């Protein structure tokens, strides 16, 4: 397997498109998040126009390359043979930072749906828990500049993949398990995207549909919080749970996490039903789905290989 280093400088391209500039971290929360939300549509439109002279389609089979986005990321890829890809499946690894394994675990799902897999590696040195699992949204109880939130890299990676395939509107799906699912919960809550579906599988914690809890567990104290919450509930989120995920290994056990429930399964069901109730109470659109896998615990491989995984990604049943 050949390793490729792609000289794609997203930051330079982004500056030429006039994306939101980085700002002083001492800005007020209103300035930080309000500016991001107001500029999200324009930013995503700009991302779709960013190109690379060296763009090349993702190779058939397994591959690996380093892509320079806002920061360089190692990306593990897989392209099914003998079919025309219908989109991208961007896969987010767990606490072991084993993106290559997650790429491999997603192959059966990619083959069924003819999706190109991209599994970015978020190393622990540059992306400790607050930057990865919690999306870089809060550090030491302080709301961070939204331009530095880790979820922005998801938008950049999706744009890069589309450019490689020369299909600016190619759909993409996000799926993460465990720590990667915690990350995607923050992406879904705080970072507007045009992902076709965001599958959150067996995380330790969720962003709850509440204005009472502060980020990264809720929307309390965030500017335009009701609007952000409404958008979150309308997002195409699937809560994807193994019904036997009752173990405690690597289970977040801080006070905020334990308030969400005793197990990952319990926390996931609570997060979904709470969100459903809030959307109903306000008469807001609700785009979430709950998909459960009988007989499966805390295993990305088993979750992705299950017959329910296709339903979690592209199913339409509530």
GROMACS .gro file of C-alpha atoms in nm, residues 4 28 67 80 92 110 121 140 143 157-158 165 189 220 228 250 254 279:
model
   18
    4UNK     CA    1   0.074   0.958  -0.049
   28UNK     CA    2  -1.707   3.732   2.427
   67UNK     CA    3  -0.373   1.605   0.385
   80UNK     CA    4  -1.483  -0.013  -0.338
   92UNK     CA    5  -1.428   0.873   1.334
  110UNK     CA    6  -1.893   0.088   0.223
  121UNK     CA    7  -0.654   1.022   1.257
  140UNK     CA    8  -1.106   2.474   3.138
  143UNK     CA    9  -1.582   2.877   2.559
  157UNK     CA   10  -1.215   1.721   0.488
  158UNK     CA   11  -1.553   1.688   0.316
  165UNK     CA   12  -1.362   1.329  -0.697
  189UNK     CA   13  -2.475   2.033   1.799
  220UNK     CA   14  -2.653   2.683   2.837
  228UNK     CA   15  -2.873   2.654   1.787
  250UNK     CA   16  -1.349   0.389   2.919
  254UNK     CA   17  -1.743   1.275   3.563
  279UNK     CA   18  -3.886   1.920   1.962
   0.00000   0.00000   0.00000
